[in-house]
Amino acid sequence: ADDDDADDDDDDEAENARNAPTNPPPPPFRESTSSVWVSNHGCVTPTHFDLCHGLLTQLEGAKRALLVAPEHARSLYAGADVPVECVNSSPVDLPLWLEGVGDVAEAHRARYPNVKNVLGEVYEVVLTPGDTLYVPPFWWHHVTTLGGEDDDDDDD
């Protein structure tokens, strides 16, 4: 009977090993709040903030991130013109507001005039392969995936 108990213990240990997390993230990160996002050239993540810590690591190509501190939520029209479940979102297209030219950009600036309050306080980061950007909770960010080496113009 002792041999049967030993076999049961081995089975329990094997089952526990299969169900145990193999590499749990360190605090303050948790598996329930961890995500992996993958994008290609031209993808845009509109202006928003996250409730959790974020690490944006670039593997290939490049990304441009524009970041704005949490205290500018009102200037970014937090939750305005978006569905109720998107209160962490902003209707402001930061690159268009900051750099756009023409009638569309002017109309966007006229619709969201308070964005002028963040001028001089927008942080720009361009990530290239091997770079990692830490985005603290509640920091507003807009991310654009830029072209990689294969997307360069052939005018050499």
mmCIF file with all atom_site columns, C-alpha atoms in Angstrom:
data_model
loop_
_atom_site.group_PDB
_atom_site.id
_atom_site.type_symbol
_atom_site.label_atom_id
_atom_site.label_alt_id
_atom_site.label_comp_id
_atom_site.label_asym_id
_atom_site.label_entity_id
_atom_site.label_seq_id
_atom_site.pdbx_PDB_ins_code
_atom_site.Cartn_x
_atom_site.Cartn_y
_atom_site.Cartn_z
_atom_site.occupancy
_atom_site.B_iso_or_equiv
_atom_site.pdbx_formal_charge
_atom_site.auth_seq_id
_atom_site.auth_comp_id
_atom_site.auth_asym_id
_atom_site.auth_atom_id
_atom_site.pdbx_PDB_model_num
ATOM 1   C CA . ALA A 1 1   ? 0.000   0.000  0.000   1.00 0.00 ? 1   ALA A CA 1
ATOM 2   C CA . ASP A 1 2   ? 2.947   2.311  0.668   1.00 0.00 ? 2   ASP A CA 1
ATOM 3   C CA . ASP A 1 3   ? 4.048   1.988  -2.971  1.00 0.00 ? 3   ASP A CA 1
ATOM 4   C CA . ASP A 1 4   ? 0.593   3.127  -4.150  1.00 0.00 ? 4   ASP A CA 1
ATOM 5   C CA . ASP A 1 5   ? 0.772   6.187  -1.882  1.00 0.00 ? 5   ASP A CA 1
ATOM 6   C CA . ALA A 1 6   ? 4.210   7.049  -3.289  1.00 0.00 ? 6   ALA A CA 1
ATOM 7   C CA . ASP A 1 7   ? 2.832   6.792  -6.853  1.00 0.00 ? 7   ASP A CA 1
ATOM 8   C CA . ASP A 1 8   ? -0.075  9.095  -5.903  1.00 0.00 ? 8   ASP A CA 1
ATOM 9   C CA . ASP A 1 9   ? 2.379   11.609 -4.423  1.00 0.00 ? 9   ASP A CA 1
ATOM 10  C CA . ASP A 1 10  ? 4.442   11.526 -7.642  1.00 0.00 ? 10  ASP A CA 1
ATOM 11  C CA . ASP A 1 11  ? 1.285   12.104 -9.698  1.00 0.00 ? 11  ASP A CA 1
ATOM 12  C CA . ASP A 1 12  ? 0.298   15.050 -7.468  1.00 0.00 ? 12  ASP A CA 1
ATOM 13  C CA . GLU A 1 13  ? 3.757   16.599 -7.775  1.00 0.00 ? 13  GLU A CA 1
ATOM 14  C CA . ALA A 1 14  ? 3.718   16.219 -11.557 1.00 0.00 ? 14  ALA A CA 1
ATOM 15  C CA . GLU A 1 15  ? 0.231   17.798 -11.743 1.00 0.00 ? 15  GLU A CA 1
ATOM 16  C CA . ASN A 1 16  ? 1.310   20.700 -9.514  1.00 0.00 ? 16  ASN A CA 1
ATOM 17  C CA . ALA A 1 17  ? 4.408   21.258 -11.643 1.00 0.00 ? 17  ALA A CA 1
ATOM 18  C CA . ARG A 1 18  ? 2.272   21.391 -14.812 1.00 0.00 ? 18  ARG A CA 1
ATOM 19  C CA . ASN A 1 19  ? -0.119  23.931 -13.261 1.00 0.00 ? 19  ASN A CA 1
ATOM 20  C CA . ALA A 1 20  ? 2.493   26.153 -11.595 1.00 0.00 ? 20  ALA A CA 1
ATOM 21  C CA . PRO A 1 21  ? 3.441   29.369 -13.352 1.00 0.00 ? 21  PRO A CA 1
ATOM 22  C CA . THR A 1 22  ? 6.821   28.799 -14.933 1.00 0.00 ? 22  THR A CA 1
ATOM 23  C CA . ASN A 1 23  ? 8.077   32.342 -14.792 1.00 0.00 ? 23  ASN A CA 1
ATOM 24  C CA . PRO A 1 24  ? 5.691   34.655 -12.947 1.00 0.00 ? 24  PRO A CA 1
ATOM 25  C CA . PRO A 1 25  ? 6.309   38.367 -13.486 1.00 0.00 ? 25  PRO A CA 1
ATOM 26  C CA . PRO A 1 26  ? 7.927   40.203 -10.577 1.00 0.00 ? 26  PRO A CA 1
ATOM 27  C CA . PRO A 1 27  ? 5.895   42.630 -8.445  1.00 0.00 ? 27  PRO A CA 1
ATOM 28  C CA . PRO A 1 28  ? 4.151   44.966 -9.173  1.00 0.00 ? 28  PRO A CA 1
ATOM 29  C CA . PHE A 1 29  ? 3.336   43.078 -12.393 1.00 0.00 ? 29  PHE A CA 1
ATOM 30  C CA . ARG A 1 30  ? 0.784   40.262 -12.404 1.00 0.00 ? 30  ARG A CA 1
ATOM 31  C CA . GLU A 1 31  ? -0.186  37.753 -15.060 1.00 0.00 ? 31  GLU A CA 1
ATOM 32  C CA . SER A 1 32  ? -3.745  39.080 -14.961 1.00 0.00 ? 32  SER A CA 1
ATOM 33  C CA . THR A 1 33  ? -2.543  42.552 -15.996 1.00 0.00 ? 33  THR A CA 1
ATOM 34  C CA . SER A 1 34  ? 0.191   41.513 -18.422 1.00 0.00 ? 34  SER A CA 1
ATOM 35  C CA . SER A 1 35  ? -0.347  41.758 -22.167 1.00 0.00 ? 35  SER A CA 1
ATOM 36  C CA . VAL A 1 36  ? 1.676   41.386 -25.311 1.00 0.00 ? 36  VAL A CA 1
ATOM 37  C CA . TRP A 1 37  ? 0.904   43.733 -28.211 1.00 0.00 ? 37  TRP A CA 1
ATOM 38  C CA . VAL A 1 38  ? 2.329   43.210 -31.676 1.00 0.00 ? 38  VAL A CA 1
ATOM 39  C CA . SER A 1 39  ? 2.100   45.669 -34.548 1.00 0.00 ? 39  SER A CA 1
ATOM 40  C CA . ASN A 1 40  ? 3.395   46.377 -38.006 1.00 0.00 ? 40  ASN A CA 1
ATOM 41  C CA . HIS A 1 41  ? 4.207   49.502 -40.017 1.00 0.00 ? 41  HIS A CA 1
ATOM 42  C CA . GLY A 1 42  ? 1.486   52.134 -39.846 1.00 0.00 ? 42  GLY A CA 1
ATOM 43  C CA . CYS A 1 43  ? -0.345  50.864 -36.751 1.00 0.00 ? 43  CYS A CA 1
ATOM 44  C CA . VAL A 1 44  ? -1.463  53.601 -34.371 1.00 0.00 ? 44  VAL A CA 1
ATOM 45  C CA . THR A 1 45  ? -2.519  53.332 -30.754 1.00 0.00 ? 45  THR A CA 1
ATOM 46  C CA . PRO A 1 46  ? -4.623  56.431 -30.046 1.00 0.00 ? 46  PRO A CA 1
ATOM 47  C CA . THR A 1 47  ? -4.017  58.671 -27.035 1.00 0.00 ? 47  THR A CA 1
ATOM 48  C CA . HIS A 1 48  ? -4.920  56.844 -23.814 1.00 0.00 ? 48  HIS A CA 1
ATOM 49  C CA . PHE A 1 49  ? -3.584  55.849 -20.411 1.00 0.00 ? 49  PHE A CA 1
ATOM 50  C CA . ASP A 1 50  ? -3.330  52.459 -18.735 1.00 0.00 ? 50  ASP A CA 1
ATOM 51  C CA . LEU A 1 51  ? -4.042  51.576 -15.120 1.00 0.00 ? 51  LEU A CA 1
ATOM 52  C CA . CYS A 1 52  ? -1.003  49.326 -14.885 1.00 0.00 ? 52  CYS A CA 1
ATOM 53  C CA . HIS A 1 53  ? 2.730   49.670 -15.435 1.00 0.00 ? 53  HIS A CA 1
ATOM 54  C CA . GLY A 1 54  ? 3.789   49.238 -19.048 1.00 0.00 ? 54  GLY A CA 1
ATOM 55  C CA . LEU A 1 55  ? 6.981   48.139 -20.742 1.00 0.00 ? 55  LEU A CA 1
ATOM 56  C CA . LEU A 1 56  ? 7.136   48.822 -24.450 1.00 0.00 ? 56  LEU A CA 1
ATOM 57  C CA . THR A 1 57  ? 9.988   46.831 -26.003 1.00 0.00 ? 57  THR A CA 1
ATOM 58  C CA . GLN A 1 58  ? 10.903  47.210 -29.641 1.00 0.00 ? 58  GLN A CA 1
ATOM 59  C CA . LEU A 1 59  ? 12.099  44.057 -31.395 1.00 0.00 ? 59  LEU A CA 1
ATOM 60  C CA . GLU A 1 60  ? 12.238  45.184 -35.023 1.00 0.00 ? 60  GLU A CA 1
ATOM 61  C CA . GLY A 1 61  ? 11.556  48.408 -36.888 1.00 0.00 ? 61  GLY A CA 1
ATOM 62  C CA . ALA A 1 62  ? 10.718  51.496 -34.870 1.00 0.00 ? 62  ALA A CA 1
ATOM 63  C CA . LYS A 1 63  ? 7.936   53.073 -32.824 1.00 0.00 ? 63  LYS A CA 1
ATOM 64  C CA . ARG A 1 64  ? 7.285   56.676 -31.888 1.00 0.00 ? 64  ARG A CA 1
ATOM 65  C CA . ALA A 1 65  ? 5.674   57.296 -28.522 1.00 0.00 ? 65  ALA A CA 1
ATOM 66  C CA . LEU A 1 66  ? 4.334   60.643 -27.359 1.00 0.00 ? 66  LEU A CA 1
ATOM 67  C CA . LEU A 1 67  ? 3.836   60.821 -23.588 1.00 0.00 ? 67  LEU A CA 1
ATOM 68  C CA . VAL A 1 68  ? 2.014   63.350 -21.424 1.00 0.00 ? 68  VAL A CA 1
ATOM 69  C CA . ALA A 1 69  ? 1.872   63.418 -17.615 1.00 0.00 ? 69  ALA A CA 1
ATOM 70  C CA . PRO A 1 70  ? -1.363  62.441 -15.833 1.00 0.00 ? 70  PRO A CA 1
ATOM 71  C CA . GLU A 1 71  ? -2.056  65.948 -14.555 1.00 0.00 ? 71  GLU A CA 1
ATOM 72  C CA . HIS A 1 72  ? -2.930  67.005 -18.110 1.00 0.00 ? 72  HIS A CA 1
ATOM 73  C CA . ALA A 1 73  ? -6.013  64.777 -18.334 1.00 0.00 ? 73  ALA A CA 1
ATOM 74  C CA . ARG A 1 74  ? -8.381  67.750 -18.647 1.00 0.00 ? 74  ARG A CA 1
ATOM 75  C CA . SER A 1 75  ? -6.259  69.339 -21.369 1.00 0.00 ? 75  SER A CA 1
ATOM 76  C CA . LEU A 1 76  ? -6.447  66.060 -23.304 1.00 0.00 ? 76  LEU A CA 1
ATOM 77  C CA . TYR A 1 77  ? -10.259 65.906 -22.924 1.00 0.00 ? 77  TYR A CA 1
ATOM 78  C CA . ALA A 1 78  ? -10.139 62.639 -20.972 1.00 0.00 ? 78  ALA A CA 1
ATOM 79  C CA . GLY A 1 79  ? -13.221 60.569 -21.679 1.00 0.00 ? 79  GLY A CA 1
ATOM 80  C CA . ALA A 1 80  ? -14.816 63.189 -23.969 1.00 0.00 ? 80  ALA A CA 1
ATOM 81  C CA . ASP A 1 81  ? -16.330 62.098 -27.276 1.00 0.00 ? 81  ASP A CA 1
ATOM 82  C CA . VAL A 1 82  ? -15.614 58.429 -26.480 1.00 0.00 ? 82  VAL A CA 1
ATOM 83  C CA . PRO A 1 83  ? -17.838 55.565 -25.284 1.00 0.00 ? 83  PRO A CA 1
ATOM 84  C CA . VAL A 1 84  ? -18.389 55.395 -21.508 1.00 0.00 ? 84  VAL A CA 1
ATOM 85  C CA . GLU A 1 85  ? -16.239 52.274 -21.203 1.00 0.00 ? 85  GLU A CA 1
ATOM 86  C CA . CYS A 1 86  ? -13.283 54.213 -22.676 1.00 0.00 ? 86  CYS A CA 1
ATOM 87  C CA . VAL A 1 87  ? -12.809 56.789 -19.918 1.00 0.00 ? 87  VAL A CA 1
ATOM 88  C CA . ASN A 1 88  ? -9.049  56.198 -20.156 1.00 0.00 ? 88  ASN A CA 1
ATOM 89  C CA . SER A 1 89  ? -9.090  57.463 -23.730 1.00 0.00 ? 89  SER A CA 1
ATOM 90  C CA . SER A 1 90  ? -8.682  60.861 -25.329 1.00 0.00 ? 90  SER A CA 1
ATOM 91  C CA . PRO A 1 91  ? -10.250 61.960 -28.614 1.00 0.00 ? 91  PRO A CA 1
ATOM 92  C CA . VAL A 1 92  ? -7.144  64.066 -29.294 1.00 0.00 ? 92  VAL A CA 1
ATOM 93  C CA . ASP A 1 93  ? -4.907  62.872 -32.112 1.00 0.00 ? 93  ASP A CA 1
ATOM 94  C CA . LEU A 1 94  ? -1.668  64.219 -30.628 1.00 0.00 ? 94  LEU A CA 1
ATOM 95  C CA . PRO A 1 95  ? 0.494   64.086 -33.786 1.00 0.00 ? 95  PRO A CA 1
ATOM 96  C CA . LEU A 1 96  ? -2.242  65.768 -35.809 1.00 0.00 ? 96  LEU A CA 1
ATOM 97  C CA . TRP A 1 97  ? -2.753  68.463 -33.152 1.00 0.00 ? 97  TRP A CA 1
ATOM 98  C CA . LEU A 1 98  ? 0.980   69.099 -32.676 1.00 0.00 ? 98  LEU A CA 1
ATOM 99  C CA . GLU A 1 99  ? 2.318   68.758 -36.214 1.00 0.00 ? 99  GLU A CA 1
ATOM 100 C CA . GLY A 1 100 ? -0.568  68.612 -38.641 1.00 0.00 ? 100 GLY A CA 1
ATOM 101 C CA . VAL A 1 101 ? -1.028  71.126 -41.426 1.00 0.00 ? 101 VAL A CA 1
ATOM 102 C CA . GLY A 1 102 ? -4.087  72.070 -43.414 1.00 0.00 ? 102 GLY A CA 1
ATOM 103 C CA . ASP A 1 103 ? -7.791  72.312 -42.740 1.00 0.00 ? 103 ASP A CA 1
ATOM 104 C CA . VAL A 1 104 ? -8.141  68.972 -40.934 1.00 0.00 ? 104 VAL A CA 1
ATOM 105 C CA . ALA A 1 105 ? -5.407  69.854 -38.432 1.00 0.00 ? 105 ALA A CA 1
ATOM 106 C CA . GLU A 1 106 ? -6.804  73.350 -37.899 1.00 0.00 ? 106 GLU A CA 1
ATOM 107 C CA . ALA A 1 107 ? -10.291 71.937 -37.288 1.00 0.00 ? 107 ALA A CA 1
ATOM 108 C CA . HIS A 1 108 ? -8.834  69.464 -34.776 1.00 0.00 ? 108 HIS A CA 1
ATOM 109 C CA . ARG A 1 109 ? -7.032  72.271 -32.920 1.00 0.00 ? 109 ARG A CA 1
ATOM 110 C CA . ALA A 1 110 ? -10.208 74.371 -32.896 1.00 0.00 ? 110 ALA A CA 1
ATOM 111 C CA . ARG A 1 111 ? -12.238 71.459 -31.499 1.00 0.00 ? 111 ARG A CA 1
ATOM 112 C CA . TYR A 1 112 ? -9.704  70.731 -28.728 1.00 0.00 ? 112 TYR A CA 1
ATOM 113 C CA . PRO A 1 113 ? -8.106  74.091 -27.860 1.00 0.00 ? 113 PRO A CA 1
ATOM 114 C CA . ASN A 1 114 ? -7.000  73.106 -24.330 1.00 0.00 ? 114 ASN A CA 1
ATOM 115 C CA . VAL A 1 115 ? -4.311  70.834 -25.745 1.00 0.00 ? 115 VAL A CA 1
ATOM 116 C CA . LYS A 1 116 ? -2.225  74.013 -25.983 1.00 0.00 ? 116 LYS A CA 1
ATOM 117 C CA . ASN A 1 117 ? -1.719  73.595 -22.210 1.00 0.00 ? 117 ASN A CA 1
ATOM 118 C CA . VAL A 1 118 ? 0.513   70.554 -22.794 1.00 0.00 ? 118 VAL A CA 1
ATOM 119 C CA . LEU A 1 119 ? 2.823   72.276 -25.287 1.00 0.00 ? 119 LEU A CA 1
ATOM 120 C CA . GLY A 1 120 ? 6.405   71.951 -24.089 1.00 0.00 ? 120 GLY A CA 1
ATOM 121 C CA . GLU A 1 121 ? 5.408   69.012 -21.859 1.00 0.00 ? 121 GLU A CA 1
ATOM 122 C CA . VAL A 1 122 ? 4.964   66.306 -24.471 1.00 0.00 ? 122 VAL A CA 1
ATOM 123 C CA . TYR A 1 123 ? 7.782   63.778 -24.331 1.00 0.00 ? 123 TYR A CA 1
ATOM 124 C CA . GLU A 1 124 ? 8.737   62.100 -27.598 1.00 0.00 ? 124 GLU A CA 1
ATOM 125 C CA . VAL A 1 125 ? 10.589  58.779 -27.685 1.00 0.00 ? 125 VAL A CA 1
ATOM 126 C CA . VAL A 1 126 ? 11.565  56.840 -30.784 1.00 0.00 ? 126 VAL A CA 1
ATOM 127 C CA . LEU A 1 127 ? 12.206  53.196 -30.000 1.00 0.00 ? 127 LEU A CA 1
ATOM 128 C CA . THR A 1 128 ? 14.496  51.088 -32.159 1.00 0.00 ? 128 THR A CA 1
ATOM 129 C CA . PRO A 1 129 ? 15.356  47.380 -31.828 1.00 0.00 ? 129 PRO A CA 1
ATOM 130 C CA . GLY A 1 130 ? 16.492  46.566 -28.302 1.00 0.00 ? 130 GLY A CA 1
ATOM 131 C CA . ASP A 1 131 ? 14.976  49.681 -26.695 1.00 0.00 ? 131 ASP A CA 1
ATOM 132 C CA . THR A 1 132 ? 12.463  49.461 -23.838 1.00 0.00 ? 132 THR A CA 1
ATOM 133 C CA . LEU A 1 133 ? 10.266  52.297 -22.619 1.00 0.00 ? 133 LEU A CA 1
ATOM 134 C CA . TYR A 1 134 ? 8.652   52.223 -19.171 1.00 0.00 ? 134 TYR A CA 1
ATOM 135 C CA . VAL A 1 135 ? 5.214   53.869 -19.145 1.00 0.00 ? 135 VAL A CA 1
ATOM 136 C CA . PRO A 1 136 ? 3.955   54.492 -15.596 1.00 0.00 ? 136 PRO A CA 1
ATOM 137 C CA . PRO A 1 137 ? 0.275   54.044 -14.750 1.00 0.00 ? 137 PRO A CA 1
ATOM 138 C CA . PHE A 1 138 ? -1.964  56.949 -15.771 1.00 0.00 ? 138 PHE A CA 1
ATOM 139 C CA . TRP A 1 139 ? 0.577   58.475 -18.172 1.00 0.00 ? 139 TRP A CA 1
ATOM 140 C CA . TRP A 1 140 ? -1.068  59.410 -21.459 1.00 0.00 ? 140 TRP A CA 1
ATOM 141 C CA . HIS A 1 141 ? 0.566   57.958 -24.545 1.00 0.00 ? 141 HIS A CA 1
ATOM 142 C CA . HIS A 1 142 ? 0.045   57.825 -28.293 1.00 0.00 ? 142 HIS A CA 1
ATOM 143 C CA . VAL A 1 143 ? 2.103   55.254 -30.215 1.00 0.00 ? 143 VAL A CA 1
ATOM 144 C CA . THR A 1 144 ? 2.789   55.010 -33.934 1.00 0.00 ? 144 THR A CA 1
ATOM 145 C CA . THR A 1 145 ? 4.625   52.079 -35.490 1.00 0.00 ? 145 THR A CA 1
ATOM 146 C CA . LEU A 1 146 ? 7.135   53.431 -37.968 1.00 0.00 ? 146 LEU A CA 1
ATOM 147 C CA . GLY A 1 147 ? 8.661   51.635 -40.934 1.00 0.00 ? 147 GLY A CA 1
ATOM 148 C CA . GLY A 1 148 ? 11.480  49.169 -40.554 1.00 0.00 ? 148 GLY A CA 1
ATOM 149 C CA . GLU A 1 149 ? 14.642  48.828 -42.650 1.00 0.00 ? 149 GLU A CA 1
ATOM 150 C CA . ASP A 1 150 ? 12.716  47.070 -45.433 1.00 0.00 ? 150 ASP A CA 1
ATOM 151 C CA . ASP A 1 151 ? 10.388  50.071 -45.741 1.00 0.00 ? 151 ASP A CA 1
ATOM 152 C CA . ASP A 1 152 ? 13.112  52.600 -46.620 1.00 0.00 ? 152 ASP A CA 1
ATOM 153 C CA . ASP A 1 153 ? 12.825  54.389 -49.959 1.00 0.00 ? 153 ASP A CA 1
ATOM 154 C CA . ASP A 1 154 ? 15.128  53.112 -52.692 1.00 0.00 ? 154 ASP A CA 1
ATOM 155 C CA . ASP A 1 155 ? 16.373  56.474 -53.930 1.00 0.00 ? 155 ASP A CA 1
ATOM 156 C CA . ASP A 1 156 ? 20.099  55.756 -53.340 1.00 0.00 ? 156 ASP A CA 1
#
